mmCIF file of C-alpha atoms in Angstrom:
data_model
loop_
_atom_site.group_PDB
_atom_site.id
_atom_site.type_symbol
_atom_site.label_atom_id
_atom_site.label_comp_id
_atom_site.label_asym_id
_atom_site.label_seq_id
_atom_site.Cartn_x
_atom_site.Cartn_y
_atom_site.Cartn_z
ATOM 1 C CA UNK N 104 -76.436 34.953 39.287
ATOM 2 C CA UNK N 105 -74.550 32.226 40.786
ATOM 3 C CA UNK N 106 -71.270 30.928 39.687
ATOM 4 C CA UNK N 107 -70.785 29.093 36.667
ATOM 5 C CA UNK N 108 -70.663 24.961 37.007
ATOM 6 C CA UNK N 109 -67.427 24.275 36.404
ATOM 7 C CA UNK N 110 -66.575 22.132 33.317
ATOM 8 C CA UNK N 111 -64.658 18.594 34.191
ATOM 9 C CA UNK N 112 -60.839 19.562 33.262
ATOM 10 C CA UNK N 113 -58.580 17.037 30.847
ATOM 11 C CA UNK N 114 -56.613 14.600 32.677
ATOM 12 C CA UNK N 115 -53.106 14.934 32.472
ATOM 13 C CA UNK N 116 -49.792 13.242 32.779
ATOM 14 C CA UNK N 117 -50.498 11.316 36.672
ATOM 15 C CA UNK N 118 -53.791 12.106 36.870
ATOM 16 C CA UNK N 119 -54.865 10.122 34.014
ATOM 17 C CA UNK N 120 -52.449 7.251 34.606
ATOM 18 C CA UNK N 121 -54.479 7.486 38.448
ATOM 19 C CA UNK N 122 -57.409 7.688 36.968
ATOM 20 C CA UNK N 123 -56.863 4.785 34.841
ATOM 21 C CA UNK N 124 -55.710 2.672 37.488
ATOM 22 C CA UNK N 125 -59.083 3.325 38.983
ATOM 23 C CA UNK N 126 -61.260 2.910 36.392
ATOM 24 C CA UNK N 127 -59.664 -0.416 35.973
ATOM 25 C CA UNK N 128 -60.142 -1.524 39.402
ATOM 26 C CA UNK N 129 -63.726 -1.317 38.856
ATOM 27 C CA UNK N 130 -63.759 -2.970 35.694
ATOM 28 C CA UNK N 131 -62.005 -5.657 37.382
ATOM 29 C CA UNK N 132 -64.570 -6.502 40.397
ATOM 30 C CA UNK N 133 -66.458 -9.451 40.265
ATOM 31 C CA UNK N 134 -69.666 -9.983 39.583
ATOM 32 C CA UNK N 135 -70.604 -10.979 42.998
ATOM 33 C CA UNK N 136 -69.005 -7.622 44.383
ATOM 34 C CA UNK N 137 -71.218 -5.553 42.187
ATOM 35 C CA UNK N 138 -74.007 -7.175 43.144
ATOM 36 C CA UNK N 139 -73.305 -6.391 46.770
ATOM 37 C CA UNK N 140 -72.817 -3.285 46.171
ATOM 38 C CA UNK N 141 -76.632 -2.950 44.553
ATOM 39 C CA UNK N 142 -77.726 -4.711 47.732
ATOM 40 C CA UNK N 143 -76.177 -2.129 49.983
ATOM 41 C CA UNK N 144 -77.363 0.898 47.421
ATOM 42 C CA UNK N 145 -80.951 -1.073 47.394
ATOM 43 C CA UNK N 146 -80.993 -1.095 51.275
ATOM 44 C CA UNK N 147 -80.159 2.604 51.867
ATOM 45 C CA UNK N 148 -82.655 3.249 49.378
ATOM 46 C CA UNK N 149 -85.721 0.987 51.139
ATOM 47 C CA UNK N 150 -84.791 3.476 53.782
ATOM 48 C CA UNK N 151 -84.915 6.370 52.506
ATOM 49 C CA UNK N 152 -88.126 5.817 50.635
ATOM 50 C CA UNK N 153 -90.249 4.765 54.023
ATOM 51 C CA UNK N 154 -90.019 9.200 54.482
ATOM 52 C CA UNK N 155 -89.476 10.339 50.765
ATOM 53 C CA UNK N 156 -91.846 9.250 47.649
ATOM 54 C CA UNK N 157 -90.732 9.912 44.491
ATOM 55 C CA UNK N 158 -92.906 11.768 42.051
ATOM 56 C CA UNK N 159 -91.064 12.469 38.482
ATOM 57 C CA UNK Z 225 -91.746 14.623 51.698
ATOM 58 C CA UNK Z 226 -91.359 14.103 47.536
ATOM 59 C CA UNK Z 227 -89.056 14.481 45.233
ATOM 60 C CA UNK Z 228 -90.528 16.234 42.268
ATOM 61 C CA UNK Z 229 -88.313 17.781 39.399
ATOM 62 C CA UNK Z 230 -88.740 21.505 38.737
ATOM 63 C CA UNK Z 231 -91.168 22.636 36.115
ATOM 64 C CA UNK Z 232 -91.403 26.454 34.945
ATOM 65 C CA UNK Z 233 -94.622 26.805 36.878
ATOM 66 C CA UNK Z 234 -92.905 25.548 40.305
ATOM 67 C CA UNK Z 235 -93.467 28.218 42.708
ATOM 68 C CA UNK Z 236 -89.950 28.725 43.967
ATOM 69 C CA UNK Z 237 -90.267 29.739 47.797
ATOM 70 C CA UNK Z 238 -88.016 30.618 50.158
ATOM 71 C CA UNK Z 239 -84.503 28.492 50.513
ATOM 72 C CA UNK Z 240 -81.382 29.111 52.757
ATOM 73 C CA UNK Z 241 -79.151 26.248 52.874
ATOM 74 C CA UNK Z 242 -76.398 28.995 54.677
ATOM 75 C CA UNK Z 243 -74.724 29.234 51.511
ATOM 76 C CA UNK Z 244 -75.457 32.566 49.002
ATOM 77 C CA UNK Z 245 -74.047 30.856 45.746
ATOM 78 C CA UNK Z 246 -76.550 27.130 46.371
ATOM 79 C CA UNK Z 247 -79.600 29.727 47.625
ATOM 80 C CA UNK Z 248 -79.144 31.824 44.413
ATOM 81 C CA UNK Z 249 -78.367 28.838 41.937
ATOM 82 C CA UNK Z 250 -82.656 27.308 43.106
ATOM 83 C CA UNK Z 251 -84.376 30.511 42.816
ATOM 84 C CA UNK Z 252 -82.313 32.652 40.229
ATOM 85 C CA UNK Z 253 -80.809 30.237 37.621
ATOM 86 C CA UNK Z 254 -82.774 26.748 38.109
ATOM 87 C CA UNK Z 255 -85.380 27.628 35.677
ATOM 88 C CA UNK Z 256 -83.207 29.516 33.080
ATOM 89 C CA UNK Z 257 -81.029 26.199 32.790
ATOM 90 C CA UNK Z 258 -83.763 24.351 32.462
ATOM 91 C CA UNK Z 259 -85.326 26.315 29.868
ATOM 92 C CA UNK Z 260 -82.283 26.221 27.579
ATOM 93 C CA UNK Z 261 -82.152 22.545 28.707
ATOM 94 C CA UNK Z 262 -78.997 23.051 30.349
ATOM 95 C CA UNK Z 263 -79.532 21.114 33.721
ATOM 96 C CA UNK Z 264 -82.791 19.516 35.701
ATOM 97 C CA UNK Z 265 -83.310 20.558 38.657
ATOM 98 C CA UNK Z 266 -84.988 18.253 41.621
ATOM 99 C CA UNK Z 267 -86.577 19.286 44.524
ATOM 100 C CA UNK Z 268 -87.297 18.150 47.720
ATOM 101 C CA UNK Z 269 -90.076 19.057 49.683
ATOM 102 C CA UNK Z 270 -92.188 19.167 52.838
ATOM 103 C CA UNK Z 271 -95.594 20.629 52.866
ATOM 104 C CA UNK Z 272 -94.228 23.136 51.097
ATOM 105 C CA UNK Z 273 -91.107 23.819 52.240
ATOM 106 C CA UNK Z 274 -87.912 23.014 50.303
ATOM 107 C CA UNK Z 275 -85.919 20.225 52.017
ATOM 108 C CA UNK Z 276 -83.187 20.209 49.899
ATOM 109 C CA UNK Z 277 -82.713 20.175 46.002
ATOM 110 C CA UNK Z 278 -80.232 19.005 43.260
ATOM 111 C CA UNK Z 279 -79.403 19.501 39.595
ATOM 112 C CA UNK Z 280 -77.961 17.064 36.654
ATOM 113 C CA UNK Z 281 -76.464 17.978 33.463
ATOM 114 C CA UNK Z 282 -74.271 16.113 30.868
ATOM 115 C CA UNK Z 283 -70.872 15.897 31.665
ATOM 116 C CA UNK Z 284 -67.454 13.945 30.448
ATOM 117 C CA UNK Z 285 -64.497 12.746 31.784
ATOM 118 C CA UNK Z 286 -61.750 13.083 29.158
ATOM 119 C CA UNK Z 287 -57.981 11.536 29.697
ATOM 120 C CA UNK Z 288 -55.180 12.744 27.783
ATOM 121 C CA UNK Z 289 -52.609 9.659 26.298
ATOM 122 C CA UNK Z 290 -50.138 9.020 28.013
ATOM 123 C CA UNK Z 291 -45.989 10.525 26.750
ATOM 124 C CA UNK Z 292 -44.307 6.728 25.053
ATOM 125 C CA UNK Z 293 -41.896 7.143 28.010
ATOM 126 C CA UNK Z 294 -44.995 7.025 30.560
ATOM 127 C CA UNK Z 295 -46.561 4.071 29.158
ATOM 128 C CA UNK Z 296 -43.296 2.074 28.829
ATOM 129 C CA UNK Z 297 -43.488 2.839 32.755
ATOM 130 C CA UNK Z 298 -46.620 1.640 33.654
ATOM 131 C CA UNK Z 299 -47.593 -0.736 30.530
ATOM 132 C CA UNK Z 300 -47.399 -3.775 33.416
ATOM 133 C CA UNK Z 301 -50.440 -2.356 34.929
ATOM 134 C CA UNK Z 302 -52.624 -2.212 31.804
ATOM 135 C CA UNK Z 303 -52.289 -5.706 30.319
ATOM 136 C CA UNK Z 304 -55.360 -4.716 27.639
ATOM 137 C CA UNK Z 305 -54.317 -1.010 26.295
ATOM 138 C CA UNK Z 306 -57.730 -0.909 24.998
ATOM 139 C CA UNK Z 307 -59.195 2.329 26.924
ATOM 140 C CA UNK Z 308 -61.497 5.516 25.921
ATOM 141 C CA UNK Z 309 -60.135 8.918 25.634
ATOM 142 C CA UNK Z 310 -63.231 10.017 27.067
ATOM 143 C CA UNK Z 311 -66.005 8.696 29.603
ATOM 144 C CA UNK Z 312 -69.732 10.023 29.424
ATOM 145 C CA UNK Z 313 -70.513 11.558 32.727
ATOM 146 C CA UNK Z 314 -73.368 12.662 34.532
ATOM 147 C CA UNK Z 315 -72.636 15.956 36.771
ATOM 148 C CA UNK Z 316 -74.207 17.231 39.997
ATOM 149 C CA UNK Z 317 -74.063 21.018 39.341
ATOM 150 C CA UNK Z 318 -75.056 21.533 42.433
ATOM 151 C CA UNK Z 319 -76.688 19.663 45.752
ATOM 152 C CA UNK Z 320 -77.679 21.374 48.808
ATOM 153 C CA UNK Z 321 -79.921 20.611 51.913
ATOM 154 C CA UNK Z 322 -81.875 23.397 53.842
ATOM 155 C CA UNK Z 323 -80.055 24.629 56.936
ATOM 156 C CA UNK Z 324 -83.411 23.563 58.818
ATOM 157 C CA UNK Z 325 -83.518 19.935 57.908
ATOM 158 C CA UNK Z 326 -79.397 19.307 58.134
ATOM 159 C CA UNK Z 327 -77.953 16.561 60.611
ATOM 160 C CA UNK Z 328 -81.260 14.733 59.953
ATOM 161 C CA UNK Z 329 -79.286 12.012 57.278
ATOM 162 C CA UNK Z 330 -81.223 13.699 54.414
ATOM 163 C CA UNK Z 331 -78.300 14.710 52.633
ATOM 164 C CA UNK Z 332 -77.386 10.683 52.175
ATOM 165 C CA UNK Z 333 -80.602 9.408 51.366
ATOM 166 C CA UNK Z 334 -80.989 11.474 48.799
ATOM 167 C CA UNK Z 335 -77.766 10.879 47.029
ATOM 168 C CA UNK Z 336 -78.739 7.067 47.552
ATOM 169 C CA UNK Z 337 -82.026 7.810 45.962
ATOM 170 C CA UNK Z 338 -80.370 9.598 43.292
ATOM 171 C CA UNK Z 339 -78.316 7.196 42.509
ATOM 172 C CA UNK Z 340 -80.634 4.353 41.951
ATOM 173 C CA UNK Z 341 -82.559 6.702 39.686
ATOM 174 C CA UNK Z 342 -79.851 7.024 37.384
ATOM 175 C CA UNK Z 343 -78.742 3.044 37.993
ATOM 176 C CA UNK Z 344 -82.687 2.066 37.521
ATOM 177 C CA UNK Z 345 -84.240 3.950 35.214
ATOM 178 C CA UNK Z 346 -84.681 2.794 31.324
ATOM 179 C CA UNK Z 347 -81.492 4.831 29.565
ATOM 180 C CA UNK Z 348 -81.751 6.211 26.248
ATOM 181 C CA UNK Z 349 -78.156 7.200 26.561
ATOM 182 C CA UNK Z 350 -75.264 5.336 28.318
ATOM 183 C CA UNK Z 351 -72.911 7.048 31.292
ATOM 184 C CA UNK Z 352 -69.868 5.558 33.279
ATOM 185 C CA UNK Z 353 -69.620 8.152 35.899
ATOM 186 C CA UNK Z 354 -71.368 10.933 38.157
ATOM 187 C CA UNK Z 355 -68.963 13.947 38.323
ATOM 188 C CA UNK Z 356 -69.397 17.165 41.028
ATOM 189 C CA UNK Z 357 -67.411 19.980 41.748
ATOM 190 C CA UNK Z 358 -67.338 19.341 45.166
ATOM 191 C CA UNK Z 359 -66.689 22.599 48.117
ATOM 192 C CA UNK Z 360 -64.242 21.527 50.407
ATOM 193 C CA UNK Z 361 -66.598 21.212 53.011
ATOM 194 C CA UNK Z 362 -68.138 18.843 50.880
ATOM 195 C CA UNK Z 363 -65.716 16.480 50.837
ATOM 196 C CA UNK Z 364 -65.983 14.327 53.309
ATOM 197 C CA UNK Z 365 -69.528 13.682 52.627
ATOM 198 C CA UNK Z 366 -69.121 13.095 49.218
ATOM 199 C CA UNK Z 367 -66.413 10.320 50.172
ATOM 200 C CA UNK Z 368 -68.705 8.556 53.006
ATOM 201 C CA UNK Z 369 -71.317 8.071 49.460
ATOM 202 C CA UNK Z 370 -68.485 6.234 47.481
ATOM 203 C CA UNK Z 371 -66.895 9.046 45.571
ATOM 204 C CA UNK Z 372 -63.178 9.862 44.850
ATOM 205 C CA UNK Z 373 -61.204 12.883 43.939
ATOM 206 C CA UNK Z 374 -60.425 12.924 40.228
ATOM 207 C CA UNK Z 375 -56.761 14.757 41.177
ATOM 208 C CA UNK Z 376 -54.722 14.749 43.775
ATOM 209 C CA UNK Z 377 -53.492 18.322 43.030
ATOM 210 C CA UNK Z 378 -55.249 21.212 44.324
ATOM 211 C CA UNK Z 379 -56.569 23.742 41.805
ATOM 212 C CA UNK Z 380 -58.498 26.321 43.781
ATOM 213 C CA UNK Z 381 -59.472 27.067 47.316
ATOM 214 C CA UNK Z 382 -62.941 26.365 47.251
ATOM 215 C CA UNK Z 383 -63.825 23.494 45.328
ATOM 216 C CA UNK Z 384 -62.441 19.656 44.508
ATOM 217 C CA UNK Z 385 -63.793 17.241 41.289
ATOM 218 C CA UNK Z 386 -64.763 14.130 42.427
ATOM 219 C CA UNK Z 387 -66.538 10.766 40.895
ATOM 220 C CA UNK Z 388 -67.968 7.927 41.627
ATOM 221 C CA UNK Z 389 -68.604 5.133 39.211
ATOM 222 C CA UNK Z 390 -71.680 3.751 38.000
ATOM 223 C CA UNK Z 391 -69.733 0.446 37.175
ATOM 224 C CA UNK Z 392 -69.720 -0.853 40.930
ATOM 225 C CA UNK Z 393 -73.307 -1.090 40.662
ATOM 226 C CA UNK Z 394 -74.986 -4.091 38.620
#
């Protein structure tokens, strides 16, 4: 038996005033920096598919 | 090689990714969580051989409020206090690539490939963020594919949460 996955604990206190802070970032990019990032994520995937097909 | 996801007839062969706890996770508890639909399990192979594998469950990422004497602190920074106490998540229980195919890039292109399968496929259900318990020797390569710790503190020895958010995609 392996080990348990661990549950995701309750931010607390600085952690959730961090993790805010990041989660707002995010919410904050621009529309032309998300799709950037989708081009970059679609690239690395063109790659990876010319050696791995996907069957589900 | 394909990706396929694991069924209860998948003939589980051998697996040694140089780690006991990933080895025994594939071919002792993969099917068992999937039965009770507890995680998926994905697998990657080459003419038979397991590559590498991962598995997806549910997960959340909850935030307690802030003390009144916090926010008055930081209030500047959140100019719309409009926020969730909790974010849907989808975790990586676990994600490991066979000691005989590592150094080869597969690790990345198949968190790339996961990734696009959760940002491109219809959802029936909504998610903000994928969540793992990363080991420590993890880390770094969880970072060079966009993720961030969710604490600063250290909890254990042998594993770190990190996250990386759906919302930077389109």
């Amino acid at each position: 038996m392996a080990r348990p996955i661990a549950e995701t604990p309750v931010l607390k206190g600085e952690d959730a005033i961090r993790f805010d802070r990041l989660r707002l970032e995010v919410e904050n990019l621009s529309n032309e920096q998300r799709a950037e990032n989708t081009k970059k994520l679609n690239e690395a995937i063109k790659k990876a598919k010319e050696y791995i097909t996907i069957c589900i | 090689m394909k990706l396929v996801k694991l069924t209860p007839a998948t003939e589980l062969i051998d697996f040694d990714c140089q780690d006991e706890d990933l080895n025994s996770f594939l071919i002792d508890d993969a099917k068992g969580f999937l039965e009770k639909r507890i995680a998926n399990t994905f697998i990657l192979e080459d003419e038979g051989n397991i590559v590498a594998y991962f598995c997806l469950l549910n997960d959340k990422i909850s935030r307690q409020d802030v003390t009144n004497s916090q926010w008055k602190r930081i209030k500047g920074s959140f100019p719309d206090r409009k926020q969730f106490s909790s974010y849907p998540a989808i975790k990586i229980g676990r994600f490991a690539v066979s000691s005989k195919y590592k150094g080869q890039h597969i690790g990345t292109d198949l968190m790339n490939l996961l990734k696009g399968m959760l940002n491109e496929n219809p959802n029936y259900s909504a998610f903000r963020y994928i969540t793992v318990d990363a080991y420590m020797s993890a880390i770094d390569f969880y970072k060079k594919n966009d993720f961030k710790l969710l604490s600063e503190k250290i909890e254990n020895d042998h594993t770190r949460l990190m996250f990386f958010d759906m919302l930077e995609l389109g």
